Coordinates of C-alpha atoms and ligand atoms in Angstrom, one line a residue:
M11 CA -4.1 8.2 15.2
V12 CA -6.9 7.8 12.7
W13 CA -5.9 8.9 9.2
G14 CA -7.7 12.0 8.3
G15 CA -5.8 13.5 5.4
H16 CA -2.2 14.3 6.2
Y17 CA 0.4 11.7 6.6
A18 CA 3.4 13.0 8.5
T19 CA 6.5 12.2 6.6
G20 CA 9.4 10.6 8.2
G21 CA 12.7 12.4 8.3
A22 CA 14.9 11.7 5.4
L23 CA 18.4 12.3 6.7
L24 CA 20.8 10.6 4.4
S25 CA 24.0 12.4 5.0
E26 CA 26.8 11.3 7.3
P27 CA 26.3 12.8 10.8
A28 CA 29.4 15.0 10.6
A29 CA 31.9 16.0 8.0
P30 CA 35.4 17.4 8.6
I31 CA 35.9 21.0 8.0
G32 CA 39.6 21.8 8.8
R33 CA 41.5 21.9 12.0
G34 CA 39.4 19.4 13.9
K35 CA 36.2 21.3 13.5
T36 CA 33.1 19.5 12.2
L37 CA 30.1 20.7 10.4
D38 CA 26.9 18.8 10.9
V39 CA 25.0 19.2 7.7
R40 CA 21.9 17.1 6.9
V41 CA 20.2 17.3 3.6
S42 CA 17.0 15.6 2.5
I43 CA 14.5 15.7 -0.3
Q44 CA 10.9 16.2 0.8
T45 CA 7.6 16.2 -1.1
P46 CA 4.2 17.5 0.1
L47 CA 2.8 14.1 -0.6
F48 CA 1.4 12.1 2.3
T49 CA 2.6 9.0 0.6
Q50 CA 6.2 9.8 1.4
Y51 CA 7.7 7.5 3.9
K52 CA 11.3 8.4 4.8
T53 CA 13.2 8.3 1.5
T54 CA 10.5 6.5 -0.5
V55 CA 7.5 8.0 -2.2
F56 CA 4.5 6.0 -3.5
L57 CA 2.9 7.9 -6.3
E58 CA -0.9 7.6 -6.4
N59 CA -1.1 9.0 -9.9
R60 CA 1.2 10.3 -12.7
N61 CA 1.2 13.9 -11.8
P62 CA 4.5 15.8 -11.5
V63 CA 6.0 15.6 -8.0
P64 CA 7.1 18.9 -6.3
L65 CA 10.5 18.4 -4.7
V66 CA 12.1 20.5 -2.0
L67 CA 15.7 20.2 -0.9
E68 CA 16.0 20.8 2.8
Y69 CA 19.2 21.3 4.8
N70 CA 20.3 22.6 8.2
L71 CA 23.3 24.7 7.3
P72 CA 24.5 27.0 10.1
K73 CA 24.5 30.6 9.3
R74 CA 28.2 31.1 10.2
P75 CA 30.7 30.6 8.7
A76 CA 29.2 31.8 5.5
F77 CA 29.3 29.5 2.4
D78 CA 28.4 29.6 -1.2
I79 CA 26.1 26.8 -2.0
K80 CA 25.8 24.9 -5.3
I81 CA 23.1 22.4 -5.9
R82 CA 22.9 19.8 -8.6
W83 CA 19.9 17.5 -9.3
S84 CA 19.9 14.3 -11.2
C85 CA 17.7 11.2 -11.7
D86 CA 18.1 7.8 -13.3
R87 CA 14.6 7.6 -14.7
G88 CA 11.9 10.1 -15.4
I89 CA 12.6 13.8 -16.0
L90 CA 13.5 16.7 -13.7
E91 CA 12.3 20.2 -14.5
R92 CA 15.7 21.6 -13.5
T93 CA 19.2 20.3 -13.0
E94 CA 20.9 23.5 -11.7
A95 CA 21.0 25.4 -8.5
T96 CA 17.6 25.6 -6.9
L97 CA 16.0 24.3 -3.7
R98 CA 12.7 23.5 -5.5
N99 CA 12.2 21.2 -8.4
R100 CA 9.7 18.9 -10.1
F101 CA 9.9 15.3 -11.1
F102 CA 8.0 13.9 -14.0
P103 CA 7.6 10.1 -13.7
P104 CA 8.7 7.7 -16.5
P105 CA 6.0 6.3 -18.9
R106 CA 6.0 2.9 -17.3
S107 CA 5.9 1.8 -13.7
A108 CA 9.4 2.0 -12.2
V109 CA 11.4 3.0 -9.2
S110 CA 13.2 6.2 -10.0
T111 CA 16.0 7.6 -7.9
V112 CA 16.3 11.3 -7.6
E113 CA 19.5 12.8 -6.2
A114 CA 20.4 16.3 -5.1
E115 CA 24.0 17.2 -4.3
L116 CA 24.7 20.1 -2.1
A117 CA 28.3 21.5 -2.4
L118 CA 29.6 24.2 0.0
Y119 CA 32.3 26.6 -1.0
P120 CA 34.0 29.0 1.5
Q121 CA 33.4 32.6 0.8
Q122 CA 36.7 34.3 0.2
S123 CA 36.7 38.0 -0.7
G124 CA 33.5 37.5 -2.6
E125 CA 35.1 34.9 -4.9
R126 CA 34.2 31.3 -5.0
T127 CA 37.1 28.9 -4.6
K128 CA 37.2 25.8 -6.9
I129 CA 37.3 23.3 -4.1
P130 CA 34.2 22.6 -1.9
V131 CA 34.6 22.1 1.8
L132 CA 31.8 19.7 1.9
R133 CA 29.5 17.7 -0.4
E134 CA 26.3 16.1 0.7
T135 CA 23.9 14.0 -1.4
A136 CA 20.3 13.3 -0.6
K137 CA 18.3 10.5 -2.4
L138 CA 14.7 9.9 -2.9
R139 CA 13.2 6.8 -4.4
I140 CA 9.9 7.3 -6.2
I141 CA 7.6 4.4 -7.1
S142 CA 5.4 5.5 -10.0
P143 CA 2.7 3.5 -11.8
S144 CA 1.8 2.6 -15.3
P145 CA -1.4 4.0 -16.6
S146 CA -4.2 1.4 -17.3
I147 CA -4.3 2.6 -20.9
L148 CA -1.2 0.3 -21.4
L149 CA -3.4 -2.6 -20.5
R150 CA -4.2 -4.3 -23.9
N151 CA -6.3 -7.4 -24.2
G152 CA -5.9 -8.0 -20.5
V153 CA -2.1 -8.0 -20.7
L154 CA 0.2 -5.3 -19.2
D155 CA 3.9 -5.5 -20.2
G156 CA 3.7 -9.3 -20.5
F157 CA 1.8 -9.8 -17.2
R158 CA -1.7 -11.2 -17.6
I159 CA -4.0 -9.1 -15.5
G160 CA -7.2 -10.1 -17.3
R161 CA -10.4 -8.2 -18.0
Y162 CA -12.3 -6.0 -15.6
L163 CA -15.9 -6.7 -16.1
N164 CA -18.5 -4.0 -16.3
P165 CA -21.4 -4.7 -13.9
A166 CA -23.7 -2.7 -16.2
D167 CA -23.1 -5.1 -19.1
P168 CA -26.2 -7.4 -19.5
K169 CA -24.0 -10.2 -20.7
V170 CA -21.9 -10.0 -17.5
Q171 CA -25.1 -9.8 -15.4
K172 CA -26.3 -13.0 -17.1
E173 CA -23.0 -14.9 -16.8
F174 CA -22.5 -14.1 -13.1
D175 CA -25.6 -13.8 -11.0
L176 CA -25.3 -10.2 -9.8
S177 CA -28.7 -9.9 -8.3
H178 CA -27.2 -9.8 -4.8
S179 CA -24.0 -8.0 -5.8
W180 CA -22.9 -4.6 -4.5
A181 CA -21.6 -4.0 -8.0
M182 CA -25.2 -3.4 -9.2
I183 CA -25.8 -0.8 -6.5
Y184 CA -22.4 0.9 -6.5
P185 CA -21.0 0.4 -10.0
E186 CA -18.8 3.4 -9.6
K187 CA -16.9 1.5 -6.9
F188 CA -16.0 -1.2 -9.5
L189 CA -14.4 0.8 -12.2
P190 CA -11.1 -0.6 -13.4
P191 CA -8.0 0.7 -11.6
R192 CA -6.4 3.7 -13.3
F193 CA -2.9 2.6 -12.4
F194 CA -0.7 -0.5 -11.9
Y195 CA 2.6 -0.9 -10.1
L196 CA 5.4 -3.1 -11.1
V197 CA 6.5 -5.4 -8.4
D198 CA 10.0 -6.8 -9.1
E199 CA 13.4 -7.3 -7.5
E200 CA 13.9 -3.5 -7.3
S201 CA 10.5 -2.5 -5.9
R202 CA 9.4 -5.5 -3.9
D203 CA 11.1 -4.6 -0.6
L204 CA 10.7 -0.9 -0.7
P205 CA 8.9 0.4 2.4
I206 CA 5.8 2.4 1.5
S207 CA 4.8 3.0 5.1
A208 CA 6.1 2.3 8.6
H209 CA 5.4 -1.4 8.4
L210 CA 4.5 -2.3 4.8
H211 CA 6.4 -2.9 1.6
L212 CA 5.1 -2.8 -2.0
G213 CA 5.6 -6.6 -2.3
D214 CA 3.3 -7.3 0.6
F215 CA 0.4 -6.8 -1.8
A216 CA 1.7 -9.0 -4.6
L217 CA -0.1 -12.1 -5.7
D218 CA 0.6 -15.1 -3.6
Y219 CA 3.0 -13.3 -1.3
P220 CA 4.7 -15.0 0.6
W221 CA 3.9 -18.4 -0.9
F222 CA 4.9 -19.2 -4.4
S223 CA 5.6 -16.3 -6.7
L224 CA 7.9 -14.1 -4.6
G225 CA 10.5 -14.0 -7.4
K226 CA 8.1 -13.2 -10.2
R227 CA 7.7 -9.9 -11.9
Q228 CA 4.1 -8.8 -11.7
Y229 CA 1.8 -5.8 -11.7
I230 CA -0.6 -4.9 -8.9
A231 CA -3.2 -2.3 -8.2
L232 CA -3.0 -0.7 -4.8
D233 CA -5.2 2.0 -3.2
Y234 CA -3.0 3.8 -0.7
G235 CA -6.0 4.1 1.6
L236 CA -5.6 0.4 2.3
V237 CA -2.0 1.0 3.4
R238 CA -3.2 3.8 5.7
K239 CA -5.9 1.5 7.1
I240 CA -3.5 -1.3 7.8
E241 CA -1.2 1.0 9.6
D242 CA -4.1 2.3 11.7
L243 CA -5.1 -1.3 12.5
I244 CA -1.5 -2.1 13.6
E245 CA -1.8 0.8 15.9
E246 CA -5.1 -0.4 17.3
L247 CA -3.7 -3.9 17.9
D248 CA -0.6 -2.4 19.6
K249 CA -2.8 -0.4 21.9
A250 CA -4.6 -3.6 22.9
G251 CA -1.3 -5.3 23.7
L252 CA -1.2 -7.5 20.6
P253 CA 1.8 -7.6 18.3
G254 CA 0.4 -5.5 15.4
E255 CA 3.6 -5.6 13.5
K256 CA 3.2 -9.3 13.1
I257 CA 0.4 -8.9 10.7
R258 CA 0.8 -11.3 7.8
F259 CA -1.1 -11.2 4.5
I260 CA -2.9 -14.1 3.0
Y261 CA -3.8 -12.1 -0.1
G262 CA -3.5 -8.5 -1.2
F263 CA -4.0 -7.8 -4.9
R264 CA -5.6 -10.5 -7.1
P265 CA -6.0 -9.8 -10.8
P266 CA -9.2 -10.7 -12.6
S267 CA -7.4 -13.3 -14.6
Y268 CA -6.9 -15.1 -11.3
N269 CA -10.3 -14.4 -9.7
I270 CA -12.5 -15.1 -12.7
G271 CA -10.5 -18.0 -14.0
R272 CA -10.9 -19.8 -10.7
I273 CA -14.6 -19.2 -10.7
E274 CA -14.9 -20.9 -14.0
S275 CA -12.7 -23.9 -13.1
D276 CA -14.3 -24.3 -9.6
G277 CA -17.9 -24.1 -10.9
R278 CA -18.3 -20.8 -9.1
K279 CA -17.9 -22.4 -5.7
S280 CA -14.9 -20.4 -5.0
L281 CA -14.6 -17.4 -2.7
K282 CA -13.0 -15.6 -5.6
A283 CA -15.5 -13.4 -7.3
P284 CA -15.7 -11.2 -10.4
F285 CA -16.2 -8.0 -8.4
S286 CA -13.8 -8.8 -5.5
F287 CA -12.2 -5.7 -4.0
H288 CA -8.9 -7.6 -4.2
Q289 CA -9.0 -6.8 -7.9
Y290 CA -9.0 -3.1 -7.3
G291 CA -6.2 -3.1 -4.7
K292 CA -8.7 -2.2 -2.0
A293 CA -8.7 -5.4 0.1
V294 CA -6.4 -7.6 2.1
D295 CA -6.8 -11.0 3.8
F296 CA -4.6 -11.3 6.8
I297 CA -3.7 -13.1 10.0
L298 CA -1.7 -12.2 13.1
D299 CA 1.3 -14.5 13.2
A300 CA 3.8 -13.8 15.9
D301 CA 5.2 -17.3 15.9
N302 CA 5.7 -17.3 12.1
D303 CA 4.1 -20.6 11.3
L304 CA 1.8 -19.1 8.6
R305 CA -1.2 -19.8 10.8
L306 CA -3.3 -17.4 12.8
D307 CA -2.2 -17.3 16.4
D308 CA -4.3 -18.6 19.3
L309 CA -5.7 -15.1 20.2
D310 CA -8.5 -16.3 22.6
G311 CA -6.1 -18.6 24.5
D312 CA -8.3 -21.7 24.3
G313 CA -5.3 -23.8 23.0
R314 CA -6.7 -24.2 19.5
I315 CA -6.5 -22.2 16.3
T316 CA -10.1 -21.7 15.1
V317 CA -12.3 -19.1 13.4
R318 CA -13.0 -17.7 16.9
D319 CA -9.4 -16.4 16.8
A320 CA -10.3 -14.6 13.6
G321 CA -13.2 -13.2 15.6
V322 CA -10.8 -11.7 18.1
L323 CA -8.8 -10.1 15.3
V324 CA -11.8 -8.7 13.4
H325 CA -13.0 -7.0 16.7
Y326 CA -10.2 -4.4 16.1
V327 CA -11.3 -3.9 12.5
N328 CA -14.7 -3.1 13.9
V329 CA -13.3 -0.7 16.4
L330 CA -11.4 1.1 13.6
D331 CA -14.2 1.1 11.1
R332 CA -16.6 2.6 13.6
K333 CA -14.1 5.4 14.2
Y334 CA -13.8 6.0 10.5
R335 CA -17.5 6.0 10.1
D336 CA -18.1 8.4 13.0
R337 CA -15.5 10.8 11.7
A338 CA -16.5 10.4 8.0
V339 CA -13.1 9.1 7.0
P340 CA -14.0 7.1 3.9
L341 CA -11.7 4.2 4.7
Y342 CA -14.4 2.1 6.4
G343 CA -15.2 -1.0 4.5
G344 CA -16.3 -4.6 4.5
A345 CA -14.9 -7.3 6.8
G346 CA -15.3 -11.0 7.1
I347 CA -14.0 -14.0 8.9
Y348 CA -13.1 -17.4 7.5
D349 CA -12.2 -20.7 9.1
H350 CA -9.9 -21.5 6.2
H351 CA -8.8 -20.1 2.9
D352 CA -9.7 -22.0 -0.2
F353 CA -6.3 -21.8 -1.9
W354 CA -5.7 -25.5 -1.6
E355 CA -2.4 -25.2 -3.6
R356 CA -0.9 -23.7 -0.5
P357 CA 0.7 -26.0 2.1
V358 CA -0.8 -24.3 5.2
Q359 CA -4.4 -23.7 6.1
T360 CA -5.5 -21.0 8.5
P361 CA -8.5 -19.0 9.7
Y362 CA -8.2 -15.4 8.6
V363 CA -9.8 -12.0 8.3
H364 CA -10.8 -10.0 5.2
M365 CA -10.7 -6.2 5.4
D366 CA -11.3 -3.6 2.6
V367 CA -11.8 0.1 2.0
R368 CA -14.9 0.0 -0.1
G369 CA -16.3 3.1 1.5
F370 CA -20.0 2.3 1.6
L371 CA -22.4 0.8 4.2
D372 CA -25.3 -1.5 3.8
E373 CA -28.9 -0.3 3.2
E374 CA -29.4 0.3 6.9
G375 CA -26.2 2.2 7.4
R376 CA -24.4 -0.6 9.1
L377 CA -20.9 -1.8 8.4
I378 CA -20.9 -4.7 5.9
R379 CA -19.9 -7.9 7.7
W380 CA -20.0 -11.6 6.9
P381 CA -20.9 -14.4 7.5
K382 CA -24.1 -14.2 9.4
N383 CA -23.4 -17.3 11.5
W384 CA -20.3 -18.7 13.2
P385 CA -18.9 -21.3 10.8
D386 CA -18.2 -23.7 13.7
T387 CA -21.5 -23.7 15.7
G388 CA -23.9 -22.1 13.3
E389 CA -25.0 -19.5 15.9
P390 CA -25.6 -16.0 14.7
I391 CA -22.6 -13.6 15.0
D392 CA -23.5 -10.4 16.9
W393 CA -21.5 -8.1 14.7
E394 CA -22.7 -4.9 16.4
N395 CA -21.0 -6.1 19.6
L396 CA -18.1 -8.1 18.3
Ligands
CA427 CA1 0.9 -18.4 14.0
CA428 CA1 -8.1 -20.1 19.8

């Protein structure tokens, strides 16, 4: 499946499979909270903005015997429009990025001569966890809630153009693609392991995951289009008989404080750049690592782990990007292969692939790919046929 617009939600069936209802009979009631958002995955919702979230309580109550129904809503953070009996509701996210838990309790009372008895025959509760962002207006002097994100540079600023040679930068041609993110998400103990799609968790995109800073509280930008693209790539890999779910990230989000700081200290020899799509939550560096040794697997079967294995992996990014391009799904992007990452502080080196969702092509309408030549032999890479 190629993502076109609607993301089918997983079922959110939180209730026990059956509840007793007198004299050995059981009543199978399932309740769930659904949203119309395509970023809902089972019982977790990733909010792409700070708009109110429409909520719908769904349940499968049989028509007979007849019950009176009472519904009560509650949440631990943010605000609900209503707390009393209604199937529809709205959730207003809290002012700062957080995971909010919304609960709806459904209580069933037997109908007796038109009067409601005091004791319910059944109570079921459905929960929904909502990951909401902080607005970028809270970013002051490069700091958000104690976390140093740094400054997003404006490619139209002459001082920036002078400091960093932008003559060959896409930021000069598509400045609208390099606007600062509007939202940031808190990654902490509570949010890190929350599933935001079939295979991905919020923490997968955190800085230096899974190397050094796993326990640290930090903020990330994340374009959900990137999540959709990674899920599509996993599907492409699975179709080809590769273990797509064994995708491992080298880098997701990197704040400007990290990117630009390193350029200064490394004399601009670093791969990290002032207009990297990693800063905008639109890029990921990754490997396929079925044997969990933090190195790309030997995908071409030559007994060695080299940039040619990254070439095997990026073939499937090409397949996917061509589909996106042909169907005008704006998730196509840049891709590149590397024979090593230049994060020397990490204990393990590996070839890897970069993939992003920049949504533009080169001047000749081709997918943007790099490098021009194979790093090992120096021969040209035939990107159109890779
Ligand atoms: Ca491996
Ligand atoms: Ca190999």
